[in-house]
Amino acid sequence: MMAVPSSRTPMVAPLVAMVGGGQLARMSHQAAIALGQNLRVLVDSADDPAAQVTPNVVIGSCTDLEDLRRVAGGADVLTFDHEHVPGELLDKLVAEGVNVAPPPHALIHAQDKFVMRQRLDAVGVAVPRYAAIKDPDSLDEIDAFVARVGGPIVVKTVRGGYDGRGVRMARDLADARAIAGEYLAAGVSVLVEERVELRRELSALVARSPFGQGAAWPVVQTVQRDGICVLVIAPAPALPDNLATAAQQLALRLAAELDVVGVLAVELFETNDGALLVNELAMRPHNSGHWTMDGARTSQFEQHLRAVLDYPLGDTDTVAPVTVMANVLGAAQPPAMSVDERLHHLFARMPDARVHLYGKAERPGRKVGHINFLGSDLAELRSRAELAAHWLSHGQWTDGWDPHAGDDAERSDEEERRR
């Protein structure tokens, strides 16, 4: 029987190019599938998390213009899973007609802490007091800064820091000078900042489209350990309505002021007297928004794709009173038990755990996945999230539960909780 050519026009899927092949790109690919989109990623190697799941891969460097051209070629938009692309290369792409989102003039505020602090100062947004130290001859400026703030300080690299890297708490003035001198000798400019007396850290996550539409998720609390986020609670518990609204409005204002396209995370310090100070900005999906994959009507990954393609933005309402997200971090000594077996026991004990693994090799302190728990009892959800994350990291239950003897008892406990 002779085949008859189809008269239907094949669907042309939007093509989004993303620089970076980490877990953010991997989870963006998951969202792209549901939206009928094609995600092309620029990765360092074929083993990168995103390269494991998407067929549209370019292997290259984010600091090489030709590699950036290859990933951007024919795409509707070029976006990012990290901020480490040199701005001058992005300016060249824009001049060549590439649609870059967020644009380089916005992204610079997530790349350079000094530029960000200056801009926020200029538009009247509160930040910790700071001073830029640009070369070894400027170390004496640290003395004057310490005298001005009258308290302990933090030394930060102006560019490139994340997950606690590039952020050092100085013990005293001599230590601050030593830390700054070490960075400067390596050719890295630094900021010195006052160490803020804070109640907790918050994150206000929003999205903005080229059309100018904005959307905000509930403000969350982030819990840090050794400079790494270990827990996110959504919404932030006991946050006064006026402060939550102020944080959302601040993030939406900054998205518009800086001309952000896509997701913007505004990391905040809530001080002991109830003020909000901006600590960091990220212009991409962010660790503080991983809870949205299960706890919100629209995840941050879907929303980012909607925003950069100028679709109408999705509903950011929560689907449960509380969501707790726990990061799974590589243990100091990887357990003998395989990840698959650990996952088996986790689901036997906690069938409601929503697990997201990144396909990364386990290394000490490395983010290899996260777990979401949804419900109404914050204390219980937090306890379960911490138990589950430690189990997946270490292969040990911190409460002494025996995975081989406890399945029936745990199921009974789970059934009792559901009654």
Tab-separated table of C-alpha atoms in Angstrom:
chain	number	residue	atom	x	y	z
A	1	MET	CA	0.000	0.000	0.000
A	2	MET	CA	1.435	3.351	-1.032
A	3	ALA	CA	2.020	5.892	1.708
A	4	VAL	CA	0.041	9.117	1.418
A	5	PRO	CA	1.906	12.280	2.411
A	6	SER	CA	0.321	14.136	5.296
A	7	SER	CA	-1.161	17.528	4.514
A	8	ARG	CA	-0.834	18.688	8.106
A	9	THR	CA	1.784	21.296	8.929
A	10	PRO	CA	4.131	19.881	11.562
A	11	MET	CA	4.192	21.719	14.879
A	12	VAL	CA	7.183	24.013	15.192
A	13	ALA	CA	8.170	23.919	18.840
A	14	PRO	CA	9.735	27.031	20.387
A	15	LEU	CA	13.461	26.523	20.912
A	16	VAL	CA	14.982	27.841	24.139
A	17	ALA	CA	18.776	27.810	24.425
A	18	MET	CA	20.167	27.649	27.963
A	19	VAL	CA	23.768	28.292	28.941
A	20	GLY	CA	24.776	25.737	31.569
A	21	GLY	CA	24.056	22.067	32.037
A	22	GLY	CA	23.481	21.798	35.791
A	23	GLN	CA	20.406	20.800	37.736
A	24	LEU	CA	18.578	24.026	36.895
A	25	ALA	CA	18.824	23.260	33.181
A	26	ARG	CA	17.851	19.643	33.857
A	27	MET	CA	14.678	20.692	35.665
A	28	SER	CA	13.968	23.353	33.029
A	29	HIS	CA	14.026	20.542	30.451
A	30	GLN	CA	11.351	18.709	32.454
A	31	ALA	CA	9.149	21.805	32.281
A	32	ALA	CA	9.888	22.327	28.578
A	33	ILE	CA	8.617	18.833	27.750
A	34	ALA	CA	5.204	19.575	29.253
A	35	LEU	CA	4.979	22.852	27.325
A	36	GLY	CA	5.917	21.224	24.003
A	37	GLN	CA	9.142	23.201	23.865
A	38	ASN	CA	12.648	22.211	22.833
A	39	LEU	CA	15.470	23.043	25.240
A	40	ARG	CA	19.012	23.174	23.889
A	41	VAL	CA	21.786	23.341	26.489
A	42	LEU	CA	25.422	24.441	26.420
A	43	VAL	CA	27.256	22.008	28.701
A	44	ASP	CA	30.843	21.421	29.774
A	45	SER	CA	30.585	17.672	29.222
A	46	ALA	CA	28.169	14.935	28.173
A	47	ASP	CA	27.959	13.855	31.837
A	48	ASP	CA	26.403	17.131	32.999
A	49	PRO	CA	22.948	16.738	34.619
A	50	ALA	CA	21.041	18.389	31.763
A	51	ALA	CA	22.980	16.532	29.077
A	52	GLN	CA	21.768	13.257	30.596
A	53	VAL	CA	18.126	14.052	29.824
A	54	THR	CA	17.909	16.368	26.810
A	55	PRO	CA	18.947	15.265	23.301
A	56	ASN	CA	19.724	18.804	22.163
A	57	VAL	CA	23.217	19.356	23.557
A	58	VAL	CA	26.129	21.592	22.603
A	59	ILE	CA	29.395	20.772	24.375
A	60	GLY	CA	31.529	23.846	24.849
A	61	SER	CA	32.454	26.732	27.098
A	62	CYS	CA	30.345	29.642	28.292
A	63	THR	CA	33.417	31.871	27.876
A	64	ASP	CA	33.873	31.046	24.182
A	65	LEU	CA	31.969	33.268	21.741
A	66	GLU	CA	31.744	30.614	19.026
A	67	ASP	CA	30.284	28.087	21.466
A	68	LEU	CA	27.719	30.659	22.565
A	69	ARG	CA	26.840	31.310	18.933
A	70	ARG	CA	26.399	27.572	18.350
A	71	VAL	CA	23.963	27.142	21.216
A	72	ALA	CA	22.058	30.348	20.355
A	73	GLY	CA	21.807	29.666	16.617
A	74	GLY	CA	18.176	29.470	15.508
A	75	ALA	CA	16.836	29.690	19.073
A	76	ASP	CA	13.914	31.908	20.034
A	77	VAL	CA	15.755	33.026	23.154
A	78	LEU	CA	19.036	32.463	25.000
A	79	THR	CA	18.835	32.172	28.789
A	80	PHE	CA	20.926	30.826	31.678
A	81	ASP	CA	21.229	28.296	34.469
A	82	HIS	CA	24.160	30.276	35.927
A	83	GLU	CA	25.542	33.834	35.703
A	84	HIS	CA	29.133	33.126	34.699
A	85	VAL	CA	28.971	34.228	31.049
A	86	PRO	CA	31.184	37.264	30.304
A	87	GLY	CA	29.008	40.301	29.679
A	88	GLU	CA	31.071	41.464	26.707
A	89	LEU	CA	30.272	38.216	24.882
A	90	LEU	CA	26.574	38.607	25.574
A	91	ASP	CA	26.724	42.184	24.259
A	92	LYS	CA	28.147	40.820	21.001
A	93	LEU	CA	25.321	38.287	20.731
A	94	VAL	CA	22.739	41.003	21.308
A	95	ALA	CA	24.379	43.126	18.597
A	96	GLU	CA	24.078	40.135	16.273
A	97	GLY	CA	20.341	39.911	16.914
A	98	VAL	CA	20.230	37.160	19.571
A	99	ASN	CA	17.353	37.504	22.025
A	100	VAL	CA	19.134	37.240	25.413
A	101	ALA	CA	16.949	36.953	28.525
A	102	PRO	CA	17.679	38.391	30.953
A	103	PRO	CA	19.577	40.959	28.866
A	104	PRO	CA	23.229	41.621	29.749
A	105	HIS	CA	22.474	45.061	31.211
A	106	ALA	CA	20.220	43.309	33.743
A	107	LEU	CA	22.353	40.220	34.323
A	108	ILE	CA	25.360	42.304	35.388
A	109	HIS	CA	23.561	43.001	38.676
A	110	ALA	CA	23.608	39.269	39.469
A	111	GLN	CA	27.210	38.884	38.275
A	112	ASP	CA	28.903	41.768	40.071
A	113	LYS	CA	28.110	42.471	43.720
A	114	PHE	CA	29.633	45.941	43.608
A	115	VAL	CA	27.586	46.995	40.580
A	116	MET	CA	24.481	45.563	42.254
A	117	ARG	CA	25.122	47.366	45.544
A	118	GLN	CA	25.710	50.674	43.758
A	119	ARG	CA	22.547	50.357	41.673
A	120	LEU	CA	20.384	49.412	44.624
A	121	ASP	CA	21.806	52.331	46.581
A	122	ALA	CA	20.922	54.611	43.683
A	123	VAL	CA	17.285	53.500	43.600
A	124	GLY	CA	16.877	53.674	47.364
A	125	VAL	CA	16.862	49.955	48.203
A	126	ALA	CA	18.400	49.055	51.554
A	127	VAL	CA	21.565	46.918	51.502
A	128	PRO	CA	24.231	46.177	54.138
A	129	ARG	CA	26.874	48.893	54.405
A	130	TYR	CA	29.816	48.048	52.173
A	131	ALA	CA	33.073	49.230	50.633
A	132	ALA	CA	34.876	48.043	47.503
A	133	ILE	CA	38.546	47.066	47.805
A	134	LYS	CA	39.953	46.861	44.297
A	135	ASP	CA	43.705	46.430	44.735
A	136	PRO	CA	46.323	45.631	47.424
A	137	ASP	CA	47.116	49.333	47.803
A	138	SER	CA	43.555	49.899	49.079
A	139	LEU	CA	43.767	47.621	52.133
A	140	ASP	CA	43.929	50.622	54.464
A	141	GLU	CA	40.356	51.410	53.393
A	142	ILE	CA	39.276	48.356	55.377
A	143	ASP	CA	40.495	50.044	58.567
A	144	ALA	CA	38.365	53.098	57.869
A	145	PHE	CA	35.348	50.928	57.013
A	146	VAL	CA	35.618	48.903	60.231
A	147	ALA	CA	35.863	52.129	62.217
A	148	ARG	CA	32.753	53.427	60.450
A	149	VAL	CA	30.512	50.378	60.986
A	150	GLY	CA	31.875	49.646	64.464
A	151	GLY	CA	31.334	45.905	64.292
A	152	PRO	CA	32.300	42.601	62.657
A	153	ILE	CA	32.554	42.411	58.876
A	154	VAL	CA	32.303	39.950	56.001
A	155	VAL	CA	34.728	39.776	53.069
A	156	LYS	CA	33.184	38.786	49.726
A	157	THR	CA	34.529	38.320	46.237
A	158	VAL	CA	32.851	40.764	43.862
A	159	ARG	CA	32.270	38.016	41.286
A	160	GLY	CA	31.886	34.274	41.169
A	161	GLY	CA	30.873	33.307	44.706
A	162	TYR	CA	28.087	30.815	45.423
A	163	ASP	CA	27.102	28.232	48.079
A	164	GLY	CA	29.375	29.881	50.622
A	165	ARG	CA	32.339	30.150	48.267
A	166	GLY	CA	33.820	33.622	48.073
A	167	VAL	CA	32.233	34.661	51.399
A	168	ARG	CA	34.414	34.711	54.532
A	169	MET	CA	33.528	35.928	58.022
A	170	ALA	CA	36.438	37.962	59.374
A	171	ARG	CA	37.383	37.359	63.019
A	172	ASP	CA	38.827	40.855	63.382
A	173	LEU	CA	40.443	43.666	61.408
A	174	ALA	CA	43.721	41.805	60.901
A	175	ASP	CA	41.839	38.749	59.619
A	176	ALA	CA	39.786	40.921	57.238
A	177	ARG	CA	42.963	42.438	55.805
A	178	ALA	CA	44.509	38.986	55.412
A	179	ILE	CA	41.453	37.550	53.640
A	180	ALA	CA	41.136	40.548	51.338
A	181	GLY	CA	44.860	40.455	50.592
A	182	GLU	CA	44.625	36.775	49.662
A	183	TYR	CA	41.809	37.424	47.184
A	184	LEU	CA	43.432	40.544	45.741
A	185	ALA	CA	46.739	38.729	45.227
A	186	ALA	CA	44.807	36.248	43.078
A	187	GLY	CA	43.436	39.125	40.994
A	188	VAL	CA	39.961	39.067	42.548
A	189	SER	CA	38.315	42.306	43.693
A	190	VAL	CA	36.459	42.199	47.010
A	191	LEU	CA	33.743	43.870	48.999
A	192	VAL	CA	33.840	44.323	52.731
A	193	GLU	CA	30.407	44.474	54.334
A	194	GLU	CA	29.005	44.864	57.796
A	195	ARG	CA	27.920	41.575	59.338
A	196	VAL	CA	24.199	42.124	59.793
A	197	GLU	CA	22.496	41.107	63.032
A	198	LEU	CA	19.610	39.222	61.509
A	199	ARG	CA	16.568	37.282	62.591
A	200	ARG	CA	16.635	35.033	59.526
A	201	GLU	CA	17.166	34.912	55.784
A	202	LEU	CA	14.287	35.210	53.333
A	203	SER	CA	13.885	34.907	49.595
A	204	ALA	CA	11.361	36.725	47.415
A	205	LEU	CA	10.972	34.914	44.091
A	206	VAL	CA	9.250	36.644	41.178
A	207	ALA	CA	9.089	36.439	37.415
A	208	ARG	CA	8.753	39.110	34.739
A	209	SER	CA	8.012	38.856	31.026
A	210	PRO	CA	9.152	41.190	28.208
A	211	PHE	CA	5.546	42.406	28.077
A	212	GLY	CA	6.054	43.622	31.646
A	213	GLN	CA	3.778	41.155	33.399
A	214	GLY	CA	4.990	40.194	36.848
A	215	ALA	CA	4.152	37.335	39.185
A	216	ALA	CA	5.294	36.619	42.739
A	217	TRP	CA	5.363	33.448	44.824
A	218	PRO	CA	4.992	33.570	48.607
A	219	VAL	CA	8.104	34.777	50.424
A	220	VAL	CA	10.084	31.864	51.884
A	221	GLN	CA	12.542	31.356	54.712
A	222	THR	CA	15.910	29.839	53.830
A	223	VAL	CA	18.022	28.013	56.406
A	224	GLN	CA	21.774	28.085	55.823
A	225	ARG	CA	24.530	25.846	57.156
A	226	ASP	CA	28.185	26.631	56.381
A	227	GLY	CA	27.012	29.070	53.736
A	228	ILE	CA	24.873	26.464	51.924
A	229	CYS	CA	21.085	26.473	51.893
A	230	VAL	CA	19.888	23.247	53.560
A	231	LEU	CA	16.177	23.989	54.030
A	232	VAL	CA	13.466	26.200	52.554
A	233	ILE	CA	10.110	26.790	54.260
A	234	ALA	CA	7.253	28.102	52.129
A	235	PRO	CA	5.699	30.395	53.080
A	236	ALA	CA	8.075	31.900	55.644
A	237	PRO	CA	6.530	31.116	59.050
A	238	ALA	CA	5.204	33.936	61.214
A	239	LEU	CA	6.161	36.577	58.647
A	240	PRO	CA	3.860	39.580	59.153
A	241	ASP	CA	1.613	40.238	56.161
A	242	ASN	CA	2.934	43.763	55.711
A	243	LEU	CA	6.540	42.523	55.593
A	244	ALA	CA	5.678	39.690	53.183
A	245	THR	CA	3.910	42.146	50.893
A	246	ALA	CA	6.815	44.595	51.121
A	247	ALA	CA	9.275	41.860	50.121
A	248	GLN	CA	7.173	40.810	47.115
A	249	GLN	CA	6.693	44.413	46.004
A	250	LEU	CA	10.414	45.072	46.384
A	251	ALA	CA	11.276	42.070	44.201
A	252	LEU	CA	8.746	43.055	41.530
A	253	ARG	CA	10.041	46.621	41.615
A	254	LEU	CA	13.628	45.451	41.149
A	255	ALA	CA	12.624	43.149	38.292
A	256	ALA	CA	11.107	46.144	36.497
A	257	GLU	CA	13.835	48.620	37.500
A	258	LEU	CA	16.646	46.338	36.286
A	259	ASP	CA	14.724	45.125	33.196
A	260	VAL	CA	14.835	41.473	34.233
A	261	VAL	CA	13.222	38.903	31.938
A	262	GLY	CA	12.625	35.510	33.550
A	263	VAL	CA	12.802	34.471	37.177
A	264	LEU	CA	14.433	36.776	39.741
A	265	ALA	CA	15.348	35.649	43.258
A	266	VAL	CA	15.930	38.432	45.766
A	267	GLU	CA	17.744	37.057	48.815
A	268	LEU	CA	16.971	39.137	51.886
A	269	PHE	CA	18.097	39.613	55.453
A	270	GLU	CA	15.285	40.171	57.944
A	271	THR	CA	16.920	42.149	60.732
A	272	ASN	CA	16.069	41.897	64.403
A	273	ASP	CA	14.112	45.157	64.184
A	274	GLY	CA	11.994	43.934	61.247
A	275	ALA	CA	13.791	45.692	58.387
A	276	LEU	CA	14.614	44.046	55.050
A	277	LEU	CA	18.070	44.292	53.454
A	278	VAL	CA	18.902	42.889	50.018
A	279	ASN	CA	21.805	40.462	50.160
A	280	GLU	CA	21.987	38.814	46.714
A	281	LEU	CA	20.192	38.679	43.367
A	282	ALA	CA	19.887	35.704	41.018
A	283	MET	CA	18.331	36.042	37.556
A	284	ARG	CA	17.394	32.435	36.848
A	285	PRO	CA	15.591	29.628	38.652
A	286	HIS	CA	16.983	29.467	42.172
A	287	ASN	CA	17.468	26.954	44.979
A	288	SER	CA	14.978	28.860	47.134
A	289	GLY	CA	12.319	28.143	44.492
A	290	HIS	CA	12.692	24.355	44.229
A	291	TRP	CA	9.676	23.957	46.514
A	292	THR	CA	7.489	25.308	43.685
A	293	MET	CA	7.928	22.062	41.713
A	294	ASP	CA	5.413	20.395	44.033
A	295	GLY	CA	4.090	23.181	46.256
A	296	ALA	CA	2.883	25.802	43.738
A	297	ARG	CA	0.480	25.738	40.821
A	298	THR	CA	3.277	26.889	38.501
A	299	SER	CA	6.874	25.851	39.153
A	300	GLN	CA	9.701	28.336	38.825
A	301	PHE	CA	11.058	26.314	35.873
A	302	GLU	CA	7.840	26.482	33.874
A	303	GLN	CA	7.466	30.142	34.799
A	304	HIS	CA	10.982	30.965	33.620
A	305	LEU	CA	10.261	29.390	30.243
A	306	ARG	CA	6.929	31.191	30.015
A	307	ALA	CA	8.610	34.487	30.859
A	308	VAL	CA	11.545	34.315	28.445
A	309	LEU	CA	9.177	33.309	25.604
A	310	ASP	CA	6.743	36.097	26.604
A	311	TYR	CA	3.863	33.745	27.375
A	312	PRO	CA	1.290	34.878	29.948
A	313	LEU	CA	2.646	33.944	33.365
A	314	GLY	CA	1.213	31.119	35.448
A	315	ASP	CA	-0.618	31.027	38.776
A	316	THR	CA	1.786	31.208	41.733
A	317	ASP	CA	-0.664	30.120	44.435
A	318	THR	CA	0.377	27.339	46.805
A	319	VAL	CA	-1.286	23.920	46.688
A	320	ALA	CA	-0.761	23.190	50.411
A	321	PRO	CA	-0.549	25.348	53.543
A	322	VAL	CA	3.168	24.529	53.977
A	323	THR	CA	5.916	23.111	51.776
A	324	VAL	CA	9.330	22.245	53.183
A	325	MET	CA	12.230	21.651	50.801
A	326	ALA	CA	15.441	19.989	51.982
A	327	ASN	CA	18.607	19.862	49.899
A	328	VAL	CA	20.356	16.514	49.608
A	329	LEU	CA	24.076	17.166	50.065
A	330	GLY	CA	26.890	14.749	49.424
A	331	ALA	CA	28.221	13.168	52.632
A	332	ALA	CA	31.838	13.407	53.761
A	333	GLN	CA	32.025	9.655	53.153
A	334	PRO	CA	29.597	8.395	50.486
A	335	PRO	CA	27.596	5.462	51.891
A	336	ALA	CA	28.144	1.925	50.619
A	337	MET	CA	24.413	1.615	49.928
A	338	SER	CA	23.490	2.699	46.386
A	339	VAL	CA	21.317	5.751	45.794
A	340	ASP	CA	18.638	3.491	44.327
A	341	GLU	CA	18.504	1.356	47.475
A	342	ARG	CA	18.397	4.459	49.680
A	343	LEU	CA	15.519	5.741	47.565
A	344	HIS	CA	13.723	2.403	47.943
A	345	HIS	CA	13.892	2.582	51.743
A	346	LEU	CA	12.921	6.264	51.777
A	347	PHE	CA	9.742	5.603	49.819
A	348	ALA	CA	8.943	2.598	52.016
A	349	ARG	CA	9.049	4.833	55.056
A	350	MET	CA	7.826	8.122	53.551
A	351	PRO	CA	5.677	7.492	50.467
A	352	ASP	CA	4.680	11.168	50.366
A	353	ALA	CA	8.284	12.366	49.828
A	354	ARG	CA	8.682	14.186	46.511
A	355	VAL	CA	12.252	13.450	45.431
A	356	HIS	CA	14.215	15.258	42.713
A	357	LEU	CA	17.692	13.883	41.997
A	358	TYR	CA	20.150	15.617	39.691
A	359	GLY	CA	22.244	12.789	38.239
A	360	LYS	CA	25.391	14.086	39.948
A	361	ALA	CA	28.229	12.107	41.448
A	362	GLU	CA	28.219	12.371	45.239
A	363	ARG	CA	30.917	14.634	46.650
A	364	PRO	CA	31.128	16.204	50.128
A	365	GLY	CA	28.744	19.162	50.384
A	366	ARG	CA	27.627	18.960	46.755
A	367	LYS	CA	23.929	19.460	46.029
A	368	VAL	CA	22.842	16.168	44.464
A	369	GLY	CA	19.075	16.533	44.847
A	370	HIS	CA	16.235	17.903	46.914
A	371	ILE	CA	13.085	16.596	48.614
A	372	ASN	CA	9.744	18.364	49.058
A	373	PHE	CA	7.147	17.608	51.719
A	374	LEU	CA	3.681	19.194	51.638
A	375	GLY	CA	1.142	19.478	54.455
A	376	SER	CA	-0.063	21.717	57.258
A	377	ASP	CA	2.103	20.856	60.302
A	378	LEU	CA	5.371	22.765	59.889
A	379	ALA	CA	7.195	21.031	62.748
A	380	GLU	CA	6.347	17.582	61.413
A	381	LEU	CA	7.190	18.469	57.811
A	382	ARG	CA	10.522	19.980	58.805
A	383	SER	CA	11.436	16.936	60.887
A	384	ARG	CA	10.536	14.562	58.059
A	385	ALA	CA	12.399	16.640	55.471
A	386	GLU	CA	15.577	16.717	57.574
A	387	LEU	CA	15.328	12.976	58.273
A	388	ALA	CA	14.789	12.169	54.597
A	389	ALA	CA	17.593	14.404	53.314
A	390	HIS	CA	20.084	12.971	55.821
A	391	TRP	CA	19.053	9.426	54.881
A	392	LEU	CA	19.576	10.048	51.165
A	393	SER	CA	22.934	11.698	51.887
A	394	HIS	CA	24.340	9.267	54.456
A	395	GLY	CA	22.294	6.064	54.311
A	396	GLN	CA	21.572	6.458	58.036
A	397	TRP	CA	18.383	7.391	59.884
A	398	THR	CA	19.225	9.936	62.566
A	399	ASP	CA	16.327	8.677	64.721
A	400	GLY	CA	17.681	5.116	64.705
A	401	TRP	CA	14.909	3.674	62.513
A	402	ASP	CA	15.773	0.249	61.104
A	403	PRO	CA	14.854	0.108	57.395
A	404	HIS	CA	14.764	-3.703	57.434
A	405	ALA	CA	12.602	-4.106	60.516
A	406	GLY	CA	10.523	-0.962	60.461
A	407	ASP	CA	8.513	-1.037	57.237
A	408	ASP	CA	5.294	-2.394	58.784
A	409	ALA	CA	5.484	-0.142	61.832
A	410	GLU	CA	6.196	2.906	59.706
A	411	ARG	CA	3.297	2.155	57.387
A	412	SER	CA	1.034	1.914	60.445
A	413	ASP	CA	2.329	5.286	61.660
A	414	GLU	CA	1.735	6.764	58.206
A	415	GLU	CA	-1.809	5.394	58.069
A	416	GLU	CA	-2.499	6.786	61.546
A	417	ARG	CA	-1.289	10.261	60.451
A	418	ARG	CA	-3.635	10.178	57.484
A	419	ARG	CA	-6.745	9.352	59.561
